[in-house]
mmCIF file of C-alpha atoms and ligand atoms in Angstrom:
data_model
loop_
_atom_site.group_PDB
_atom_site.id
_atom_site.type_symbol
_atom_site.label_atom_id
_atom_site.label_comp_id
_atom_site.label_asym_id
_atom_site.label_seq_id
_atom_site.Cartn_x
_atom_site.Cartn_y
_atom_site.Cartn_z
ATOM 1 C CA UNK D 1 2.105 -9.173 -13.190
ATOM 2 C CA UNK D 2 3.137 -12.830 -13.314
ATOM 3 C CA UNK D 3 5.760 -13.808 -10.776
ATOM 4 C CA UNK D 4 6.367 -17.450 -10.130
ATOM 5 C CA UNK D 5 6.938 -18.766 -6.649
ATOM 6 C CA UNK D 6 8.513 -22.232 -6.607
ATOM 7 C CA UNK D 7 6.740 -24.734 -4.354
ATOM 8 C CA UNK D 8 8.319 -25.172 -0.934
ATOM 9 C CA UNK D 9 10.047 -28.410 0.085
ATOM 10 C CA UNK D 10 7.871 -30.797 2.126
ATOM 11 C CA UNK D 11 9.973 -30.169 5.237
ATOM 12 C CA UNK D 12 8.238 -26.760 5.365
ATOM 13 C CA UNK D 13 4.797 -27.553 3.987
ATOM 14 C CA UNK D 14 4.425 -30.586 6.275
ATOM 15 C CA UNK D 15 5.882 -28.945 9.390
ATOM 16 C CA UNK D 16 3.587 -28.217 12.334
ATOM 17 C CA UNK D 17 3.096 -24.598 13.486
ATOM 18 C CA UNK D 18 5.281 -25.324 16.543
ATOM 19 C CA UNK D 19 8.061 -26.770 14.412
ATOM 20 C CA UNK D 20 7.975 -23.746 12.079
ATOM 21 C CA UNK D 21 8.043 -21.360 15.036
ATOM 22 C CA UNK D 22 11.044 -23.171 16.502
ATOM 23 C CA UNK D 23 12.907 -23.009 13.179
ATOM 24 C CA UNK D 24 12.119 -19.335 12.595
ATOM 25 C CA UNK D 25 13.269 -18.453 16.116
ATOM 26 C CA UNK D 26 16.532 -20.388 15.636
ATOM 27 C CA UNK D 27 17.251 -18.752 12.264
ATOM 28 C CA UNK D 28 16.505 -15.288 13.656
ATOM 29 C CA UNK D 29 18.845 -15.928 16.540
ATOM 30 C CA UNK D 30 21.634 -17.052 14.200
ATOM 31 C CA UNK D 31 21.230 -14.095 11.841
ATOM 32 C CA UNK D 32 21.043 -11.559 14.675
ATOM 33 C CA UNK D 33 21.628 -7.944 13.637
ATOM 34 C CA UNK D 34 22.272 -8.991 10.033
ATOM 35 C CA UNK D 35 18.531 -9.511 9.680
ATOM 36 C CA UNK D 36 15.665 -7.018 9.883
ATOM 37 C CA UNK D 37 12.115 -8.326 9.465
ATOM 38 C CA UNK D 38 9.430 -5.814 8.530
ATOM 39 C CA UNK D 39 5.728 -6.629 8.868
ATOM 40 C CA UNK D 40 2.836 -4.760 7.302
ATOM 41 C CA UNK D 41 -0.256 -4.492 9.499
ATOM 42 C CA UNK D 42 -2.242 -6.876 7.250
ATOM 43 C CA UNK D 43 0.070 -9.814 7.888
ATOM 44 C CA UNK D 44 -1.187 -12.912 9.653
ATOM 45 C CA UNK D 45 -0.333 -13.259 13.348
ATOM 46 C CA UNK D 46 1.863 -16.323 12.684
ATOM 47 C CA UNK D 47 4.097 -13.998 10.633
ATOM 48 C CA UNK D 48 3.632 -10.708 12.453
ATOM 49 C CA UNK D 49 4.926 -12.126 15.737
ATOM 50 C CA UNK D 50 8.399 -12.336 14.153
ATOM 51 C CA UNK D 51 8.512 -8.798 12.774
ATOM 52 C CA UNK D 52 11.197 -6.537 14.257
ATOM 53 C CA UNK D 53 9.069 -3.567 13.237
ATOM 54 C CA UNK D 54 5.487 -3.122 12.055
ATOM 55 C CA UNK D 55 4.028 -0.290 10.045
ATOM 56 C CA UNK D 56 1.935 1.118 7.242
ATOM 57 C CA UNK D 57 3.513 1.378 3.827
ATOM 58 C CA UNK D 58 4.964 4.833 4.524
ATOM 59 C CA UNK D 59 6.373 3.839 7.911
ATOM 60 C CA UNK D 60 7.884 0.640 6.560
ATOM 61 C CA UNK D 61 9.696 2.467 3.758
ATOM 62 C CA UNK D 62 11.212 4.849 6.326
ATOM 63 C CA UNK D 63 12.129 1.968 8.632
ATOM 64 C CA UNK D 64 13.830 0.053 5.824
ATOM 65 C CA UNK D 65 15.989 3.082 5.117
ATOM 66 C CA UNK D 66 16.952 3.472 8.755
ATOM 67 C CA UNK D 67 18.687 0.063 9.016
ATOM 68 C CA UNK D 68 21.821 0.307 6.857
ATOM 69 C CA UNK D 69 23.539 -2.211 9.130
ATOM 70 C CA UNK D 70 21.044 -4.960 8.278
ATOM 71 C CA UNK D 71 22.404 -7.132 5.504
ATOM 72 C CA UNK D 72 19.018 -8.697 4.778
ATOM 73 C CA UNK D 73 15.618 -7.051 4.996
ATOM 74 C CA UNK D 74 12.873 -9.639 4.917
ATOM 75 C CA UNK D 75 9.719 -7.825 3.913
ATOM 76 C CA UNK D 76 6.529 -9.452 5.119
ATOM 77 C CA UNK D 77 4.163 -7.458 2.951
ATOM 78 C CA UNK D 78 3.573 -7.275 -0.790
ATOM 79 C CA UNK D 79 5.751 -6.859 -3.851
ATOM 80 C CA UNK D 80 5.502 -3.080 -4.343
ATOM 81 C CA UNK D 81 6.574 -2.538 -0.724
ATOM 82 C CA UNK D 82 9.633 -4.761 -1.151
ATOM 83 C CA UNK D 83 10.526 -2.957 -4.393
ATOM 84 C CA UNK D 84 10.338 0.414 -2.628
ATOM 85 C CA UNK D 85 12.523 -0.917 0.179
ATOM 86 C CA UNK D 86 15.076 -2.120 -2.368
ATOM 87 C CA UNK D 87 15.146 1.315 -4.015
ATOM 88 C CA UNK D 88 15.606 3.088 -0.684
ATOM 89 C CA UNK D 89 18.234 0.790 0.797
ATOM 90 C CA UNK D 90 21.936 0.394 0.029
ATOM 91 C CA UNK D 91 23.525 -1.860 -2.565
ATOM 92 C CA UNK D 92 25.072 -3.925 0.235
ATOM 93 C CA UNK D 93 21.578 -4.913 1.418
ATOM 94 C CA UNK D 94 19.210 -7.504 0.022
ATOM 95 C CA UNK D 95 15.451 -7.190 0.255
ATOM 96 C CA UNK D 96 13.586 -10.473 0.343
ATOM 97 C CA UNK D 97 9.873 -11.189 -0.170
ATOM 98 C CA UNK D 98 9.059 -14.590 1.367
ATOM 99 C CA UNK D 99 6.480 -15.469 -1.329
ATOM 100 C CA UNK D 100 6.827 -13.972 -4.805
ATOM 101 C CA UNK D 101 3.095 -14.386 -5.377
ATOM 102 C CA UNK D 102 2.425 -11.677 -2.791
ATOM 103 C CA UNK D 103 1.482 -8.938 -5.249
ATOM 104 C CA UNK D 104 -1.302 -6.362 -5.087
ATOM 105 C CA UNK D 105 -4.261 -6.560 -7.449
ATOM 106 C CA UNK D 106 -4.724 -2.792 -7.262
ATOM 107 C CA UNK D 107 -1.093 -2.124 -8.195
ATOM 108 C CA UNK D 108 -1.591 -4.410 -11.214
ATOM 109 C CA UNK D 109 -4.449 -2.199 -12.462
ATOM 110 C CA UNK D 110 -1.953 0.296 -13.900
ATOM 111 C CA UNK D 111 1.050 -0.704 -15.974
ATOM 112 C CA UNK D 112 3.678 1.381 -17.681
ATOM 113 C CA UNK D 113 2.289 0.907 -21.208
ATOM 114 C CA UNK D 114 -1.182 2.046 -20.175
ATOM 115 C CA UNK D 115 0.171 5.029 -18.210
ATOM 116 C CA UNK D 116 2.416 6.150 -21.094
ATOM 117 C CA UNK D 117 -0.507 5.818 -23.481
ATOM 118 C CA UNK D 118 -2.700 7.868 -21.152
ATOM 119 C CA UNK D 119 0.002 10.518 -20.855
ATOM 120 C CA UNK D 120 0.252 10.834 -24.650
ATOM 121 C CA UNK D 121 -3.532 11.058 -24.984
ATOM 122 C CA UNK D 122 -3.753 13.772 -22.329
ATOM 123 C CA UNK D 123 -0.941 15.658 -24.078
ATOM 124 C CA UNK D 124 -3.042 15.783 -27.256
ATOM 125 C CA UNK D 125 -5.779 17.806 -25.561
ATOM 126 C CA UNK D 126 -4.237 19.453 -22.505
ATOM 127 C CA UNK D 127 -1.070 21.400 -21.703
ATOM 128 C CA UNK D 128 0.995 18.441 -20.530
ATOM 129 C CA UNK D 129 3.583 20.677 -18.847
ATOM 130 C CA UNK D 130 0.977 21.649 -16.292
ATOM 131 C CA UNK D 131 -0.086 18.042 -15.595
ATOM 132 C CA UNK D 132 1.745 16.188 -12.831
ATOM 133 C CA UNK D 133 1.714 12.415 -12.360
ATOM 134 C CA UNK D 134 1.262 11.215 -8.785
ATOM 135 C CA UNK D 135 1.427 7.536 -7.989
ATOM 136 C CA UNK D 136 0.170 5.736 -4.929
ATOM 137 C CA UNK D 137 2.869 3.659 -3.249
ATOM 138 C CA UNK D 138 0.791 0.659 -4.405
ATOM 139 C CA UNK D 139 2.365 0.630 -7.864
ATOM 140 C CA UNK D 140 5.239 -1.084 -9.609
ATOM 141 C CA UNK D 141 8.716 0.472 -9.632
ATOM 142 C CA UNK D 142 8.512 1.389 -13.339
ATOM 143 C CA UNK D 143 5.454 3.542 -12.633
ATOM 144 C CA UNK D 144 7.310 5.251 -9.802
ATOM 145 C CA UNK D 145 10.151 5.827 -12.277
ATOM 146 C CA UNK D 146 7.726 7.383 -14.786
ATOM 147 C CA UNK D 147 6.486 9.712 -12.059
ATOM 148 C CA UNK D 148 10.006 10.561 -10.916
ATOM 149 C CA UNK D 149 11.086 11.359 -14.475
ATOM 150 C CA UNK D 150 8.087 13.681 -14.941
ATOM 151 C CA UNK D 151 8.615 15.704 -11.769
ATOM 152 C CA UNK D 152 5.929 13.980 -9.690
ATOM 153 C CA UNK D 153 5.957 12.142 -6.384
ATOM 154 C CA UNK D 154 4.827 8.945 -4.724
ATOM 155 C CA UNK D 155 2.172 9.194 -2.019
ATOM 156 C CA UNK D 156 0.812 6.774 0.541
ATOM 157 C CA UNK D 157 -2.496 6.701 2.355
ATOM 158 C CA UNK D 158 -0.873 8.590 5.236
ATOM 159 C CA UNK D 159 0.452 11.546 3.223
ATOM 160 C CA UNK D 160 -1.690 11.827 0.061
ATOM 161 C CA UNK D 161 -3.057 15.207 1.133
ATOM 162 C CA UNK D 162 0.394 16.666 1.809
ATOM 163 C CA UNK D 163 1.629 15.420 -1.562
ATOM 164 C CA UNK D 164 -1.365 16.826 -3.449
ATOM 165 C CA UNK D 165 -1.065 20.159 -1.631
ATOM 166 C CA UNK D 166 2.559 20.253 -2.693
ATOM 167 C CA UNK D 167 1.532 19.413 -6.274
ATOM 168 C CA UNK D 168 -1.073 22.176 -6.539
ATOM 169 C CA UNK D 169 -0.328 24.844 -3.960
ATOM 170 C CA UNK D 170 3.239 24.891 -2.672
ATOM 171 C CA UNK D 171 4.911 28.079 -3.969
ATOM 172 C CA UNK D 172 8.167 26.106 -4.143
ATOM 173 C CA UNK D 173 6.443 23.118 -5.731
ATOM 174 C CA UNK D 174 5.459 22.301 -9.309
ATOM 175 C CA UNK D 175 2.234 24.428 -9.172
ATOM 176 C CA UNK D 176 0.427 21.831 -11.279
ATOM 177 C CA UNK D 177 -2.932 22.642 -12.828
ATOM 178 C CA UNK D 178 -3.916 18.978 -13.083
ATOM 179 C CA UNK D 179 -2.756 15.671 -11.658
ATOM 180 C CA UNK D 180 -2.937 12.218 -13.184
ATOM 181 C CA UNK D 181 -3.368 10.092 -10.059
ATOM 182 C CA UNK D 182 -2.937 6.317 -10.248
ATOM 183 C CA UNK D 183 -3.803 3.565 -9.626
ATOM 184 C CA UNK D 184 -6.399 4.059 -6.849
ATOM 185 C CA UNK D 185 -9.278 6.337 -7.791
ATOM 186 C CA UNK D 186 -10.664 6.183 -4.241
ATOM 187 C CA UNK D 187 -7.582 7.513 -2.457
ATOM 188 C CA UNK D 188 -7.381 10.307 -5.040
ATOM 189 C CA UNK D 189 -11.070 11.163 -4.751
ATOM 190 C CA UNK D 190 -11.179 11.023 -0.955
ATOM 191 C CA UNK D 191 -8.114 13.235 -0.717
ATOM 192 C CA UNK D 192 -9.521 15.696 -3.247
ATOM 193 C CA UNK D 193 -12.754 16.039 -1.266
ATOM 194 C CA UNK D 194 -10.744 16.396 1.927
ATOM 195 C CA UNK D 195 -8.881 19.317 0.333
ATOM 196 C CA UNK D 196 -12.153 21.046 -0.545
ATOM 197 C CA UNK D 197 -12.474 20.041 -4.183
ATOM 198 C CA UNK D 198 -15.788 18.790 -5.553
ATOM 199 C CA UNK D 199 -16.948 16.127 -7.958
ATOM 200 C CA UNK D 200 -16.792 18.717 -10.748
ATOM 201 C CA UNK D 201 -13.011 18.879 -10.297
ATOM 202 C CA UNK D 202 -12.562 15.137 -10.797
ATOM 203 C CA UNK D 203 -12.819 12.792 -13.744
ATOM 204 C CA UNK D 204 -12.220 9.052 -13.848
ATOM 205 C CA UNK D 205 -9.691 7.941 -16.449
ATOM 206 C CA UNK D 206 -10.614 4.516 -17.817
ATOM 207 C CA UNK D 207 -7.427 3.122 -19.406
ATOM 208 C CA UNK D 208 -9.428 0.675 -21.515
ATOM 209 C CA UNK D 209 -11.236 3.434 -23.414
ATOM 210 C CA UNK D 210 -10.125 6.090 -25.885
ATOM 211 C CA UNK D 211 -9.167 9.307 -24.118
ATOM 212 C CA UNK D 212 -9.950 7.545 -20.847
ATOM 213 C CA UNK D 213 -13.642 7.435 -21.791
ATOM 214 C CA UNK D 214 -13.822 11.246 -21.455
ATOM 215 C CA UNK D 215 -14.411 14.072 -23.879
ATOM 216 C CA UNK D 216 -11.780 16.743 -24.465
ATOM 217 C CA UNK D 217 -13.486 19.311 -22.300
ATOM 218 C CA UNK D 218 -13.658 16.911 -19.356
ATOM 219 C CA UNK D 219 -9.962 16.055 -19.656
ATOM 220 C CA UNK D 220 -8.989 19.721 -19.798
ATOM 221 C CA UNK D 221 -11.157 20.878 -16.920
ATOM 222 C CA UNK D 222 -10.465 18.094 -14.391
ATOM 223 C CA UNK D 223 -8.043 19.022 -11.623
ATOM 224 C CA UNK D 224 -7.862 15.312 -10.736
ATOM 225 C CA UNK D 225 -7.672 12.671 -13.462
ATOM 226 C CA UNK D 226 -8.315 9.586 -11.357
ATOM 227 C CA UNK D 227 -7.144 6.253 -12.740
ATOM 228 C CA UNK D 228 -9.915 3.679 -12.770
ATOM 229 C CA UNK D 229 -8.335 1.339 -10.253
ATOM 230 C CA UNK D 230 -9.451 0.075 -6.872
ATOM 231 C CA UNK D 231 -8.677 -2.310 -4.050
ATOM 232 C CA UNK D 232 -10.963 -5.319 -4.141
ATOM 233 C CA UNK D 233 -10.742 -5.693 -0.350
ATOM 234 C CA UNK D 234 -11.730 -2.104 0.478
ATOM 235 C CA UNK D 235 -14.270 -1.771 -2.331
ATOM 236 C CA UNK D 236 -16.444 -4.320 -0.533
ATOM 237 C CA UNK D 237 -17.347 -1.862 2.223
ATOM 238 C CA UNK D 238 -20.678 -0.201 1.453
ATOM 239 C CA UNK D 239 -22.668 2.644 3.069
ATOM 240 C CA UNK D 240 -25.210 0.006 4.141
ATOM 241 C CA UNK D 241 -22.514 -1.567 6.322
ATOM 242 C CA UNK D 242 -21.951 1.745 8.083
ATOM 243 C CA UNK D 243 -25.712 2.225 8.529
ATOM 244 C CA UNK D 244 -26.115 -1.293 9.940
ATOM 245 C CA UNK D 245 -23.179 -0.778 12.335
ATOM 246 C CA UNK D 246 -24.561 2.559 13.566
ATOM 247 C CA UNK D 247 -28.033 1.072 14.003
ATOM 248 C CA UNK D 248 -26.594 -1.781 16.086
ATOM 249 C CA UNK D 249 -24.119 0.386 18.021
ATOM 250 C CA UNK D 250 -25.496 3.896 18.536
ATOM 251 C CA UNK D 251 -22.483 5.897 19.715
ATOM 252 C CA UNK D 252 -20.108 3.507 17.946
ATOM 253 C CA UNK D 253 -17.065 4.889 16.131
ATOM 254 C CA UNK D 254 -16.507 4.287 12.413
ATOM 255 C CA UNK D 255 -12.951 4.243 11.058
ATOM 256 C CA UNK D 256 -12.190 3.636 7.380
ATOM 257 C CA UNK D 257 -9.170 3.295 5.131
ATOM 258 C CA UNK D 258 -9.119 5.855 2.267
ATOM 259 C CA UNK D 259 -9.135 3.013 -0.276
ATOM 260 C CA UNK D 260 -12.838 2.669 0.631
ATOM 261 C CA UNK D 261 -15.341 4.538 -1.555
ATOM 262 C CA UNK D 262 -16.112 8.173 -0.862
ATOM 263 C CA UNK D 263 -19.655 7.209 0.155
ATOM 264 C CA UNK D 264 -18.198 5.090 2.975
ATOM 265 C CA UNK D 265 -15.432 7.529 3.952
ATOM 266 C CA UNK D 266 -17.858 10.444 4.140
ATOM 267 C CA UNK D 267 -19.833 8.514 6.779
ATOM 268 C CA UNK D 268 -16.764 7.637 8.877
ATOM 269 C CA UNK D 269 -15.569 9.440 12.009
ATOM 270 C CA UNK D 270 -11.926 8.924 11.024
ATOM 271 C CA UNK D 271 -10.345 8.110 7.669
ATOM 272 C CA UNK D 272 -6.708 7.156 7.421
ATOM 273 C CA UNK D 273 -3.891 4.736 6.773
ATOM 274 C CA UNK D 274 -3.499 1.507 8.703
ATOM 275 C CA UNK D 275 -1.287 3.352 11.197
ATOM 276 C CA UNK D 276 -3.946 6.043 11.635
ATOM 277 C CA UNK D 277 -6.617 3.376 12.104
ATOM 278 C CA UNK D 278 -4.540 1.908 14.930
ATOM 279 C CA UNK D 279 -4.123 5.366 16.487
ATOM 280 C CA UNK D 280 -7.904 5.964 16.297
ATOM 281 C CA UNK D 281 -8.611 2.697 18.113
ATOM 282 C CA UNK D 282 -5.945 3.507 20.726
ATOM 283 C CA UNK D 283 -7.462 6.943 21.279
ATOM 284 C CA UNK D 284 -11.032 5.653 21.744
ATOM 285 C CA UNK D 285 -12.455 5.611 25.289
ATOM 286 C CA UNK D 286 -12.549 2.261 27.128
ATOM 287 C CA UNK D 287 -15.854 0.551 26.366
ATOM 288 C CA UNK D 288 -16.036 1.963 22.828
ATOM 289 C CA UNK D 289 -17.313 -0.120 19.951
ATOM 290 C CA UNK D 290 -15.335 0.610 16.795
ATOM 291 C CA UNK D 291 -16.366 -0.493 13.304
ATOM 292 C CA UNK D 292 -13.387 -0.594 10.971
ATOM 293 C CA UNK D 293 -13.298 -0.635 7.177
ATOM 294 C CA UNK D 294 -10.039 -2.352 6.360
ATOM 295 C CA UNK D 295 -8.373 -5.737 6.001
ATOM 296 C CA UNK D 296 -9.590 -8.337 8.485
ATOM 297 C CA UNK D 297 -6.239 -9.370 10.013
ATOM 298 C CA UNK D 298 -5.660 -5.844 11.272
ATOM 299 C CA UNK D 299 -9.229 -5.576 12.548
ATOM 300 C CA UNK D 300 -8.963 -8.864 14.460
ATOM 301 C CA UNK D 301 -5.555 -7.942 15.897
ATOM 302 C CA UNK D 302 -6.867 -4.588 17.086
ATOM 303 C CA UNK D 303 -9.756 -6.342 18.804
ATOM 304 C CA UNK D 304 -7.405 -8.802 20.517
ATOM 305 C CA UNK D 305 -4.951 -6.110 21.575
ATOM 306 C CA UNK D 306 -7.660 -3.776 22.932
ATOM 307 C CA UNK D 307 -9.419 -5.883 25.598
ATOM 308 C CA UNK D 308 -11.263 -2.840 26.960
ATOM 309 C CA UNK D 309 -12.803 -2.050 23.530
ATOM 310 C CA UNK D 310 -14.734 -3.948 20.909
ATOM 311 C CA UNK D 311 -13.318 -3.712 17.393
ATOM 312 C CA UNK D 312 -15.311 -5.243 14.545
ATOM 313 C CA UNK D 313 -15.196 -5.217 10.768
ATOM 314 C CA UNK D 314 -17.840 -3.003 9.169
ATOM 315 C CA UNK D 315 -18.506 -5.867 6.766
ATOM 316 C CA UNK D 316 -19.194 -9.117 8.632
ATOM 317 C CA UNK D 317 -18.308 -11.096 5.479
ATOM 318 C CA UNK D 318 -15.064 -9.275 4.637
ATOM 319 C CA UNK D 319 -12.315 -11.346 2.981
ATOM 320 C CA UNK D 320 -8.626 -11.125 3.789
ATOM 321 C CA UNK D 321 -6.237 -9.550 1.309
ATOM 322 C CA UNK D 322 -5.390 -12.732 -0.592
ATOM 323 C CA UNK D 323 -1.932 -11.512 -1.602
ATOM 324 C CA UNK D 324 -0.863 -10.363 1.878
ATOM 325 C CA UNK D 325 -2.109 -13.791 3.002
ATOM 326 C CA UNK D 326 0.449 -15.540 0.780
ATOM 327 C CA UNK D 327 3.154 -14.871 3.373
ATOM 328 C CA UNK D 328 2.951 -17.586 5.988
ATOM 329 C CA UNK D 329 5.205 -19.148 8.598
ATOM 330 C CA UNK D 330 6.374 -21.843 6.159
ATOM 331 C CA UNK D 331 7.630 -19.281 3.608
ATOM 332 C CA UNK D 332 9.228 -17.207 6.342
ATOM 333 C CA UNK D 333 11.042 -20.250 7.762
ATOM 334 C CA UNK D 334 12.221 -21.268 4.261
ATOM 335 C CA UNK D 335 13.489 -17.754 3.548
ATOM 336 C CA UNK D 336 15.341 -17.380 6.843
ATOM 337 C CA UNK D 337 16.926 -20.827 6.778
ATOM 338 C CA UNK D 338 18.206 -20.134 3.254
ATOM 339 C CA UNK D 339 19.837 -16.942 4.568
ATOM 340 C CA UNK D 340 21.447 -18.939 7.376
ATOM 341 C CA UNK D 341 22.844 -21.279 4.683
ATOM 342 C CA UNK D 342 24.245 -18.265 2.806
ATOM 343 C CA UNK D 343 21.610 -18.314 0.041
ATOM 344 C CA UNK D 344 19.395 -15.318 -0.698
ATOM 345 C CA UNK D 345 16.086 -16.609 -2.079
ATOM 346 C CA UNK D 346 13.319 -14.377 -3.478
ATOM 347 C CA UNK D 347 15.487 -11.280 -3.618
ATOM 348 C CA UNK D 348 13.614 -8.268 -5.008
ATOM 349 C CA UNK D 349 15.929 -6.211 -7.190
ATOM 350 C CA UNK D 350 14.826 -3.152 -9.105
ATOM 351 C CA UNK D 351 17.024 -2.582 -12.184
ATOM 352 C CA UNK D 352 19.286 0.481 -11.654
ATOM 353 C CA UNK D 353 17.870 2.426 -14.616
ATOM 354 C CA UNK D 354 14.363 2.164 -13.109
ATOM 355 C CA UNK D 355 15.509 2.584 -9.519
ATOM 356 C CA UNK D 356 17.194 5.950 -10.221
ATOM 357 C CA UNK D 357 14.016 7.706 -11.408
ATOM 358 C CA UNK D 358 11.768 5.826 -8.965
ATOM 359 C CA UNK D 359 14.007 7.027 -6.159
ATOM 360 C CA UNK D 360 13.422 10.649 -7.232
ATOM 361 C CA UNK D 361 9.663 10.136 -6.784
ATOM 362 C CA UNK D 362 10.139 8.411 -3.417
ATOM 363 C CA UNK D 363 12.640 11.007 -2.203
ATOM 364 C CA UNK D 364 10.232 13.820 -3.111
ATOM 365 C CA UNK D 365 7.599 12.118 -0.971
ATOM 366 C CA UNK D 366 10.007 11.692 1.922
ATOM 367 C CA UNK D 367 11.127 15.327 1.673
ATOM 368 C CA UNK D 368 7.555 16.638 1.657
ATOM 369 C CA UNK D 369 6.277 14.515 4.574
HETATM 370 P P1 13P R 401 -1.251 1.564 4.356
HETATM 371 O O1 13P R 401 -0.187 2.403 3.776
HETATM 372 O O2 13P R 401 -2.360 2.340 4.973
HETATM 373 O O3 13P R 401 -0.687 0.550 5.294
HETATM 374 O O4 13P R 401 -1.979 0.797 3.169
HETATM 375 C C1 13P R 401 -1.373 -0.118 2.347
HETATM 376 C C2 13P R 401 -2.361 -0.923 1.651
HETATM 377 O O5 13P R 401 -2.042 -1.679 0.765
HETATM 378 C C3 13P R 401 -3.748 -0.784 2.034
HETATM 379 O O6 13P R 401 -4.527 -1.647 1.314
HETATM 380 FE FE1 SF4 R 402 -3.369 -4.271 -2.516
HETATM 381 FE FE2 SF4 R 402 -5.823 -4.029 -1.479
HETATM 382 FE FE3 SF4 R 402 -4.207 -5.964 -0.619
HETATM 383 FE FE4 SF4 R 402 -3.712 -3.397 0.000
HETATM 384 S S1 SF4 R 402 -5.459 -4.648 0.649
HETATM 385 S S2 SF4 R 402 -2.209 -4.919 -0.715
HETATM 386 S S3 SF4 R 402 -4.387 -2.398 -1.897
HETATM 387 S S4 SF4 R 402 -5.056 -5.744 -2.725
#
């Protein structure tokens, strides 16, 4: 989705790192308790050092909700996270994203028109009342609203299994026969395998093809209709990386994010959200070598913060998440100094008619987990 970030004034773009740090510290001091800065684990260190709280996308949504006294929540993460924070926080609070270009290419792989079209197509061949939409947190607010309006829930990488168990098995739940899971096929597939389902229970829905590129029988029989979306950062990790790491470090530990392919996750010792990845590194014995399949800023930070362990990326050539990387010290300083001047720049506001249904899907997630 196109969002336009205005260029920053030269006083920010030309400022040295020390000057920016001094200005951010001064603005934080002035704003005091009125300000709450959240930092996702993929943020750069120059930004993360200013976060009042860090977390994965589930943890950050809970944290945002727990600070009703903060007038301004500055979200150092990506757009869908800031939207969720806006939905979950009060009307007296503003949620600010320091750079509007910080989107998520995976979230952009499903839009409301394509999801509605898919829903109608599925309804032509399957009993739509027994199909439940489940959206990954990495999706726009209007997709969360679609899910909320159709009885489904949001999930994150830390609770996808609990949400899917609720969808299929909970006697008090919707007892769905099928789920349409978007936009990340890998999280859906990895969770399905984890729950004991097999490839025969899953079909990939390609939104660019008629009936998702499937035949009627495949649509009807799939327990999981997995949207053909992926994360370009996590898709880079390949089984060969795991093999090379294990060959170089016999006894090494492999930890992967569930946005990686099933081939990679099935070879890992631990699979989980960014928070779970951190916990796995913390729990490893001193002297361990840990190969991690996730965004490089988190991997490097874990290595720095665990001097008694060696933490490396499974892919030596891994790229950063280019959208998380948009948030830098200059944008943070600009955002905070505007707040000090009484101006809210880059406020993320979800229209009330979308927020109401999206909130249902988020609240279901929060109630289940
Ligand atoms: P987490 O919820 O695990 O932090 O993941 C968010 C994300 O965007 C991973 O790419
Ligand atoms: Fe989106 Fe992937 Fe970046 Fe996470 S790492 S924000 S899924 S593009």
